[in-house]
CSV table of C-alpha atoms in Angstrom, one decimal:
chain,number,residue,atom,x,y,z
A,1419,UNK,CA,1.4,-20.2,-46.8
A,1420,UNK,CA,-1.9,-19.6,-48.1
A,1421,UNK,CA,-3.2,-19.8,-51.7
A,1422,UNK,CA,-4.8,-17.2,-53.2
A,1423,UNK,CA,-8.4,-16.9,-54.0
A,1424,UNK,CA,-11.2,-15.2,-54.8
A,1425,UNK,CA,-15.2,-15.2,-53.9
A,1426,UNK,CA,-17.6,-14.2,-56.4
A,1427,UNK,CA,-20.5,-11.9,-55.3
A,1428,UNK,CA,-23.9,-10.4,-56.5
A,1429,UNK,CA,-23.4,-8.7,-59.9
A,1430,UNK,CA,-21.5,-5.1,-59.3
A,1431,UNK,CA,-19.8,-6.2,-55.7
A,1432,UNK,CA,-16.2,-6.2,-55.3
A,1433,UNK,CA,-15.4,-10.1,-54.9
A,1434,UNK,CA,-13.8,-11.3,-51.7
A,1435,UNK,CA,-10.1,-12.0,-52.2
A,1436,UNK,CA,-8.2,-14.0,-50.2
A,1437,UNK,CA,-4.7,-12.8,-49.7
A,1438,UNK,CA,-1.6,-15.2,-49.2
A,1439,UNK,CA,-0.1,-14.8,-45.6
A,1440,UNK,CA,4.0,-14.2,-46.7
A,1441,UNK,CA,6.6,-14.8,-43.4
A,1442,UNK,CA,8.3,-12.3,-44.6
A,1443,UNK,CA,4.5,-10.1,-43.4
A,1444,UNK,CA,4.3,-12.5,-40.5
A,1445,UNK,CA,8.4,-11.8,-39.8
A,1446,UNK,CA,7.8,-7.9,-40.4
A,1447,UNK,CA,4.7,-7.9,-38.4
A,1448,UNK,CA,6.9,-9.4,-35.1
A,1449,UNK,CA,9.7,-7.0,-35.9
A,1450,UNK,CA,7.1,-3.6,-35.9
A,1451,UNK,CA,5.3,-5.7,-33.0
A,1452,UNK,CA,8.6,-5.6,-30.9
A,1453,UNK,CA,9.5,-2.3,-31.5
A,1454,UNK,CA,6.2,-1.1,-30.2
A,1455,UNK,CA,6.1,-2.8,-27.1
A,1456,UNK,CA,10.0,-1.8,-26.3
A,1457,UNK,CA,9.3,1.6,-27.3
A,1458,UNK,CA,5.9,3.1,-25.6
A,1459,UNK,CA,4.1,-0.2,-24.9
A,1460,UNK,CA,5.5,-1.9,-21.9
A,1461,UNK,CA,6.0,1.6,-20.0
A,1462,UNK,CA,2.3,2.1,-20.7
A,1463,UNK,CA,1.7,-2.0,-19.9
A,1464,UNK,CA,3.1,-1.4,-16.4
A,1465,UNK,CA,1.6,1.9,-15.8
A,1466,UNK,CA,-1.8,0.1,-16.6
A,1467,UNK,CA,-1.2,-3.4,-14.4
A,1468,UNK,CA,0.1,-1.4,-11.6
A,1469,UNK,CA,-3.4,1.1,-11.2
A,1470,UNK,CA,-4.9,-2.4,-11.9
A,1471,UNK,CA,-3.3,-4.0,-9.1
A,1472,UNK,CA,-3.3,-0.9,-6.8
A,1473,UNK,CA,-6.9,0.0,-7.1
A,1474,UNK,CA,-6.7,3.2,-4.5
A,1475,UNK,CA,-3.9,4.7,-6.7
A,1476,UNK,CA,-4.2,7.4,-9.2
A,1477,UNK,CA,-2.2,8.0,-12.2
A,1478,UNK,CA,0.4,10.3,-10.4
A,1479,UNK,CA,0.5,7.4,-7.6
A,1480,UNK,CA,1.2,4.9,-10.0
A,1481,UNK,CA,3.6,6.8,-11.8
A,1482,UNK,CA,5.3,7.2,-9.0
A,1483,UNK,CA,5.4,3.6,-7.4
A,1484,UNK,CA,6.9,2.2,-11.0
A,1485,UNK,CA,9.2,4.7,-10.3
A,1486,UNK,CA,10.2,4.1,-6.9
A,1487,UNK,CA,10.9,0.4,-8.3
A,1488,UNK,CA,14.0,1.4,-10.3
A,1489,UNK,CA,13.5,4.3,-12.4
A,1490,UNK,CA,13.4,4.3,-16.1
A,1491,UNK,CA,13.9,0.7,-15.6
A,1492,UNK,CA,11.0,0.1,-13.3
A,1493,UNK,CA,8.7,1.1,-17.0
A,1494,UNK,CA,9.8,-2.0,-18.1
A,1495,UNK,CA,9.8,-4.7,-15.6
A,1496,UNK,CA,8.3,-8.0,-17.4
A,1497,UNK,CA,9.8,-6.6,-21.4
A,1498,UNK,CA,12.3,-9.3,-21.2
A,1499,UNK,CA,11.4,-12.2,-22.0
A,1500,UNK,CA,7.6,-12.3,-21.3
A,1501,UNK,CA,6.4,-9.1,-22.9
A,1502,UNK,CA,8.9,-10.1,-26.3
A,1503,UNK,CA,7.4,-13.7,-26.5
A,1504,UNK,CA,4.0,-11.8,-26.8
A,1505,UNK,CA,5.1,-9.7,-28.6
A,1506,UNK,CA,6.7,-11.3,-31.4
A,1507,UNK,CA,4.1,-14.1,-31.5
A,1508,UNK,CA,0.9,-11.7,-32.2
A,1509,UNK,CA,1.6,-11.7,-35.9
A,1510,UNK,CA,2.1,-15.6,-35.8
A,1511,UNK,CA,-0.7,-16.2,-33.9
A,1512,UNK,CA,-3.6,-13.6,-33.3
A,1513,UNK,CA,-3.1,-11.9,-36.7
A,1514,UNK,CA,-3.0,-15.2,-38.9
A,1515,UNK,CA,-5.8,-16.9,-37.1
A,1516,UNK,CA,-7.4,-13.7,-37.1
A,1517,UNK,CA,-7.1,-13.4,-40.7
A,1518,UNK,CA,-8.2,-16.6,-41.5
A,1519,UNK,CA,-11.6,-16.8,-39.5
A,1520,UNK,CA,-12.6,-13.1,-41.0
A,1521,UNK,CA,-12.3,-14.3,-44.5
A,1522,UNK,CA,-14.8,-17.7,-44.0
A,1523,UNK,CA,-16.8,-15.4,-41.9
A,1524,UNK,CA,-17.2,-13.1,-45.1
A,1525,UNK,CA,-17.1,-16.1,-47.2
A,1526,UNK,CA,-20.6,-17.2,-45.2
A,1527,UNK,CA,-22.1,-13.4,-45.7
A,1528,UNK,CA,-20.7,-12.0,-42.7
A,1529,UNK,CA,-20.3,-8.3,-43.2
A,1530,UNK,CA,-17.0,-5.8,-42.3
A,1531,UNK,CA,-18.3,-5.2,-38.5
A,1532,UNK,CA,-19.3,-9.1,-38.1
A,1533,UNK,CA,-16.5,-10.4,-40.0
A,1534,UNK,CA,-14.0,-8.2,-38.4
A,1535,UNK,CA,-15.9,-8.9,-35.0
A,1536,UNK,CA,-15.5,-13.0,-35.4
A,1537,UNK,CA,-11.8,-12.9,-36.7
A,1538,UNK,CA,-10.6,-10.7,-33.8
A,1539,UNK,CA,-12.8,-13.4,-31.0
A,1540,UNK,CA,-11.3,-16.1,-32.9
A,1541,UNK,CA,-7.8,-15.0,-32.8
A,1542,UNK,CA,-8.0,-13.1,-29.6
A,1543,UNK,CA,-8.8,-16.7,-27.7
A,1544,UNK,CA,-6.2,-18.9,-29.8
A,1545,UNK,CA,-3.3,-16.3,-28.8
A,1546,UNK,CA,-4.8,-16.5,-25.3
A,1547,UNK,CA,-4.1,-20.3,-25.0
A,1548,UNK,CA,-1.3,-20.5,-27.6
A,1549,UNK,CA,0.9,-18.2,-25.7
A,1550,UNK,CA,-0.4,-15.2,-23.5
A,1551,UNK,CA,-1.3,-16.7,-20.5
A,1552,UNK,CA,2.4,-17.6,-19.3
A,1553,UNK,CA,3.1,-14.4,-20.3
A,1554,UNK,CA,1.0,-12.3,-18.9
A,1555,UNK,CA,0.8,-14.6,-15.7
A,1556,UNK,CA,5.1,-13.4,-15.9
A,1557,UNK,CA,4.7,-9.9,-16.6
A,1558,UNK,CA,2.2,-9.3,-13.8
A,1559,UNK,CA,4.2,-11.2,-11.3
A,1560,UNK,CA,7.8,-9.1,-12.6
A,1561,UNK,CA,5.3,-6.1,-11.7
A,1562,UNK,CA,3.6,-7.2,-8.6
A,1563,UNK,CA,6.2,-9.2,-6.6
A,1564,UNK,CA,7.2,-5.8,-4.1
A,1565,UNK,CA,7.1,-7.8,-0.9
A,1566,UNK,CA,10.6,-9.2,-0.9
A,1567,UNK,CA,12.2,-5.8,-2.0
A,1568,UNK,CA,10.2,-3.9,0.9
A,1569,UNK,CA,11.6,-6.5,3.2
A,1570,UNK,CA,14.6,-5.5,2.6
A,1571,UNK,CA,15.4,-9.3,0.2
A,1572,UNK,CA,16.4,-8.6,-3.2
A,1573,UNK,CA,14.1,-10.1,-5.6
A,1574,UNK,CA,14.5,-13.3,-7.1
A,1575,UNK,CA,15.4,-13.4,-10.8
A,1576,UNK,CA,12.8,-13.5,-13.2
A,1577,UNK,CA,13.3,-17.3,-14.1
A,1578,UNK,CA,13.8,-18.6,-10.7
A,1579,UNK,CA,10.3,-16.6,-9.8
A,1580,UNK,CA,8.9,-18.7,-13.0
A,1581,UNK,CA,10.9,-21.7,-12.0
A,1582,UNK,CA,9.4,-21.5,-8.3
A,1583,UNK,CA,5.5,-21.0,-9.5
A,1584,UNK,CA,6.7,-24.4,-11.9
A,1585,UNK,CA,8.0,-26.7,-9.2
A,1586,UNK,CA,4.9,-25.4,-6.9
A,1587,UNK,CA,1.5,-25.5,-9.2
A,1588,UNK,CA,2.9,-26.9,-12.7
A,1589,UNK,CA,1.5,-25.7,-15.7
A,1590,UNK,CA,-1.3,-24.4,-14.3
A,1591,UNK,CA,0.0,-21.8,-12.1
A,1592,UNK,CA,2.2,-20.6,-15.2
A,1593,UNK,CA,-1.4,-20.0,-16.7
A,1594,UNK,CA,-3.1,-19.1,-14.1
A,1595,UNK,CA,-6.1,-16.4,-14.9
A,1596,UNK,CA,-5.4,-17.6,-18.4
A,1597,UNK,CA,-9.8,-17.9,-18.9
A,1598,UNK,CA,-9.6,-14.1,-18.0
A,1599,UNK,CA,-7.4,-13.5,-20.6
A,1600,UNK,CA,-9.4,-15.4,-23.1
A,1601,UNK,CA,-12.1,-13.5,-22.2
A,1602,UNK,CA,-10.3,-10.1,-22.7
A,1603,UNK,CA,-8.7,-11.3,-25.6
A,1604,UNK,CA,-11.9,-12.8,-27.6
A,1605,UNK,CA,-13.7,-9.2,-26.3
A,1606,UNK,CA,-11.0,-6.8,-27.1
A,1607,UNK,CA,-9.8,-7.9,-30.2
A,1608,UNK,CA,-13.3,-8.4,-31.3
A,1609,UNK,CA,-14.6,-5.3,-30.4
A,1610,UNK,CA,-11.2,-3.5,-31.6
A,1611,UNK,CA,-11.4,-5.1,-35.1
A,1612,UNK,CA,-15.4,-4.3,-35.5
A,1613,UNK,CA,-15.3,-1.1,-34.2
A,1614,UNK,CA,-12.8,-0.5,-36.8
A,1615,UNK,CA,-14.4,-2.0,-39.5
A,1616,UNK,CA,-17.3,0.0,-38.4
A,1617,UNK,CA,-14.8,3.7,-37.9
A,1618,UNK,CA,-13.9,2.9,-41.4
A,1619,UNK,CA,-17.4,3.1,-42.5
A,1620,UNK,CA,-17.9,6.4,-41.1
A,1621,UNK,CA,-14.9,7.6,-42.5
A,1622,UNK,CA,-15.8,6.4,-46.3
A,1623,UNK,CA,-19.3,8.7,-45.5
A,1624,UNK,CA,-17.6,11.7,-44.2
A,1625,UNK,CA,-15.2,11.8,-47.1
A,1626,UNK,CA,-17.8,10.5,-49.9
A,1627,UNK,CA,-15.5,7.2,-50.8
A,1628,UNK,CA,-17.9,3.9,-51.9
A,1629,UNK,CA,-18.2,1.0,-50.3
A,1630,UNK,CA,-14.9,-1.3,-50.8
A,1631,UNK,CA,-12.5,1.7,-52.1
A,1632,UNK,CA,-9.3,1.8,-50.2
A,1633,UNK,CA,-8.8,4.5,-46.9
A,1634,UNK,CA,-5.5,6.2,-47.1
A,1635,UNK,CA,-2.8,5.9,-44.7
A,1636,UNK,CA,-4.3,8.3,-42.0
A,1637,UNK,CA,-7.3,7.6,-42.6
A,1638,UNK,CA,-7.0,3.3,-41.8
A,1639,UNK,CA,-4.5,4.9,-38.6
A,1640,UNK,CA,-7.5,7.0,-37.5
A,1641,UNK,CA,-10.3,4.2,-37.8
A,1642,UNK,CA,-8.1,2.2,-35.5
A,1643,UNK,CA,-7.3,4.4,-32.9
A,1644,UNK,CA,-10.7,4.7,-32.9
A,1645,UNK,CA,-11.4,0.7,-32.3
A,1646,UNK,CA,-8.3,0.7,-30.2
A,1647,UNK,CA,-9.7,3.3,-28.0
A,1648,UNK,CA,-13.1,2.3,-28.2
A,1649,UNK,CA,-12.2,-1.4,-26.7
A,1650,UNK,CA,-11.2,-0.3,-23.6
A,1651,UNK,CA,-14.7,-0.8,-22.6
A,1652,UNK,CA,-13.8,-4.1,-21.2
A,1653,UNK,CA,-11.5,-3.2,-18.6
A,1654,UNK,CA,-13.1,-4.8,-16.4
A,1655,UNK,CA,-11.7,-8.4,-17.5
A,1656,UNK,CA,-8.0,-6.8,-17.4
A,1657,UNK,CA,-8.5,-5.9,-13.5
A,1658,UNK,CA,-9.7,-9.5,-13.1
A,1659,UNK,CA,-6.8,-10.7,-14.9
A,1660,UNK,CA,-4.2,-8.9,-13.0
A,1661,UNK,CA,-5.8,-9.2,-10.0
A,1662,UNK,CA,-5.9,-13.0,-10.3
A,1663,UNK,CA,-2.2,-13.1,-11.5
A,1664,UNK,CA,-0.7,-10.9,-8.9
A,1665,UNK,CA,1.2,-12.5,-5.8
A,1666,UNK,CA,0.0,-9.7,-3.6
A,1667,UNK,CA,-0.6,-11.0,-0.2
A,1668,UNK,CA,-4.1,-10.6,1.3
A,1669,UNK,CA,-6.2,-13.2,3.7
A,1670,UNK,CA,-9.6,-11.8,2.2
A,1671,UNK,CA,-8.7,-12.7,-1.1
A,1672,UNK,CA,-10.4,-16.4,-2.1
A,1673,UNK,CA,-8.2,-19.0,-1.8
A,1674,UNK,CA,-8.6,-20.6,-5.6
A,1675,UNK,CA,-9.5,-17.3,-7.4
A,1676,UNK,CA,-12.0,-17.8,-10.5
A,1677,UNK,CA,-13.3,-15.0,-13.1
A,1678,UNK,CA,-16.5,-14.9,-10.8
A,1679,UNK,CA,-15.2,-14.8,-7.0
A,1680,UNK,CA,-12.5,-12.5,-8.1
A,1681,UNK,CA,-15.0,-10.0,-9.9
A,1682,UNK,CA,-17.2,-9.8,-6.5
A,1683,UNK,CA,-14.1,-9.8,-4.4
A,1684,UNK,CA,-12.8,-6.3,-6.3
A,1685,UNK,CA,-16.7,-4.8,-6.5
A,1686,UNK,CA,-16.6,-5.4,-2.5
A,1687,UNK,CA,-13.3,-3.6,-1.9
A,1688,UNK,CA,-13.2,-0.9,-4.5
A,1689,UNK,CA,-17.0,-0.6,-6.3
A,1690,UNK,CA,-17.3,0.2,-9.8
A,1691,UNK,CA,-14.4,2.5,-10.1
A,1692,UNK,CA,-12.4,-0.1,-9.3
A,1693,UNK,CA,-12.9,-2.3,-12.1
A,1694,UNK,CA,-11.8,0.4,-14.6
A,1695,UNK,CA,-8.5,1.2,-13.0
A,1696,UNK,CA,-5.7,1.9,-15.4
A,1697,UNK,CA,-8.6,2.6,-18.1
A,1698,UNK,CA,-6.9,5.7,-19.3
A,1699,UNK,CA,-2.9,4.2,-19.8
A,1700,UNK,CA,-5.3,1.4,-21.5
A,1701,UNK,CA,-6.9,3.4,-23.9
A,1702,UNK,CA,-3.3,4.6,-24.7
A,1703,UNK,CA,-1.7,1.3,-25.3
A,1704,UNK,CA,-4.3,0.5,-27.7
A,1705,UNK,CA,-3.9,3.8,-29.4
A,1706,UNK,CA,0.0,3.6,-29.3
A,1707,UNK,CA,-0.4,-0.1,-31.3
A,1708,UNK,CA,-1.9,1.6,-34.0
A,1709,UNK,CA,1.2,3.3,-34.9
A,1710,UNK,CA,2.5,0.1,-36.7
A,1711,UNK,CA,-0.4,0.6,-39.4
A,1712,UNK,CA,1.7,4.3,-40.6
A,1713,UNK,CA,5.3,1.9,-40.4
A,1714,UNK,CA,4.1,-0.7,-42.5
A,1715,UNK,CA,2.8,2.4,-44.9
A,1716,UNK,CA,6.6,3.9,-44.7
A,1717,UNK,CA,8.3,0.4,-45.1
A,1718,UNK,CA,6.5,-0.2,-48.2
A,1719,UNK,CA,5.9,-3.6,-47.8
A,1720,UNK,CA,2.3,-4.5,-47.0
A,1721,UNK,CA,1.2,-7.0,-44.0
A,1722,UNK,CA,-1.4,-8.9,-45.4
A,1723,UNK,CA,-1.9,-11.1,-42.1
A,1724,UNK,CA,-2.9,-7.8,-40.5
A,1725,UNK,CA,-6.4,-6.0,-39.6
């Protein structure tokens, strides 16, 4: 998809290659992608939404409601379709974009951390658009919708519920609190990147490898866990997100819900603490995604549209 090329730098640097973007990578990418998210990531993607949308529970509590909503099965409300569209799109969208915006960041003199920074903003915010915010608008409503089942209805199907927000708000309420997810997106996978980029550096110190030599296996899974763990800090967005996405009923929540007014609206019921609900399944989720860097390792055939 991409030719291959190469940047020249000062006199003794390793030059800047850039690497051709296969679909066979992009195809493998969605396939390790979906695995992870119908393995441990949804159950940990529910876990997270539901402390998110339930601000006054604790892990156990939330645990248990997920539960109470069908077992096993209740871990993966919102997996099919929603969570597989995202799912199998990263690689086509986040990671490529991604990809491409790091390398003419470097190719300007950006450095690791500030290249790896810019691609992950850049590709963070076109996945936002491209494809996450019906998807994560459909997997928070899968999770949130409890009012009909504790009356006693049973729940409408997931695309009649999609079909319903359609015929009543259009496009927009399929996207709706798709800014916030920009905004998580461009600050997560920006931080996540850079403070990878920046793990990796600490690593080649500890272990006395030069600048530009290549990390092993464990090594490139442990400097992302690191900046998968690392960008939890802005947890604050995913609470806005959910909470702006849920169909919870409440008459003291503002009647068109922005960024802003829904920020002040959970400070006012829940404080600080609040805001970080569902931190700690968050920090696992983005440790859990690193496991696709040792897969790619074991499958032999590496993703060059990957960070």
């Amino acid at each position: 998809m991409v030719a291959s090329a190469n940047l020249a730098g000062p006199s003794g640097e390793k030059k800047l290659e850039k690497k051709p973007i296969k679909f066979s990578n992009l195809l493998l990418g969605a396939s390790l992608n979906m695995f992870e998210v119908t393995t441990l990531g949804q159950p940990l993607e529910v876990v997270k939404t539901t402390m998110a949308a339930h601000r006054g529970d604790g892990f156990a509590t939330a645990l248990g409601r997920v539960w109470s909503r069908g077992g096993v099965l209740g871990f993966y409300q919102g997996l099919i379709p929603w969570a597989w569209i995202e799912a199998s799109t990263k690689g086509a969208v986040l990671l490529f974009v991604a990809s491409e915006a790091e390398y003419y960041a470097r190719s300007f003199g950006a450095n690791e951390f500030g290249g790896g920074i810019i691609g992950g903003i850049t590709g963070g915010v076109a996945q936002a658009y491209a494809t996450m915010g019906f998807c994560t608008c459909m997997k928070t409503v899968e999770i949130t919708k409890h009012k009909m089942a504790a009356a006693g209805v049973k729940p409408q199907s997931t695309f009649a519920t999609f079909m319903d927000i359609y015929r009543k708000d259009g496009i927009r309420g399929i996207n709706k609190g798709v800014n916030a997810v920009a905004i998580r997106q461009m600050t997560n996978w920006g931080s996540r990147f850079g403070l990878s980029r920046l793990a990796e550096g600490w690593i080649r110190s500890a272990t006395g490898k030069t600048e530009g030599e290549k990390l092993g296996p464990w090594e490139k899974i442990l400097a992302s866990s690191l900046g998968g763990g690392l960008s939890a800090w802005n947890q604050p967005i995913e609470v806005i997100r959910v909470e702006m996405q849920s169909k919870k009923e409440d008459p003291n929540r503002p009647k068109k819900m922005t960024v802003g007014n829904t920020f002040r609206y959970i400070y006012d019921n829940n404080g600080i603490r609040g805001l970080y609900r569902g931190v700690a399944p968050r920090i696992g989720l983005g440790i859990w995604q690193t496991g696709q860097d040792l897969c790619r390792k074991l499958t032999g055939d590496k993703v060059t549209a990957k960070h």
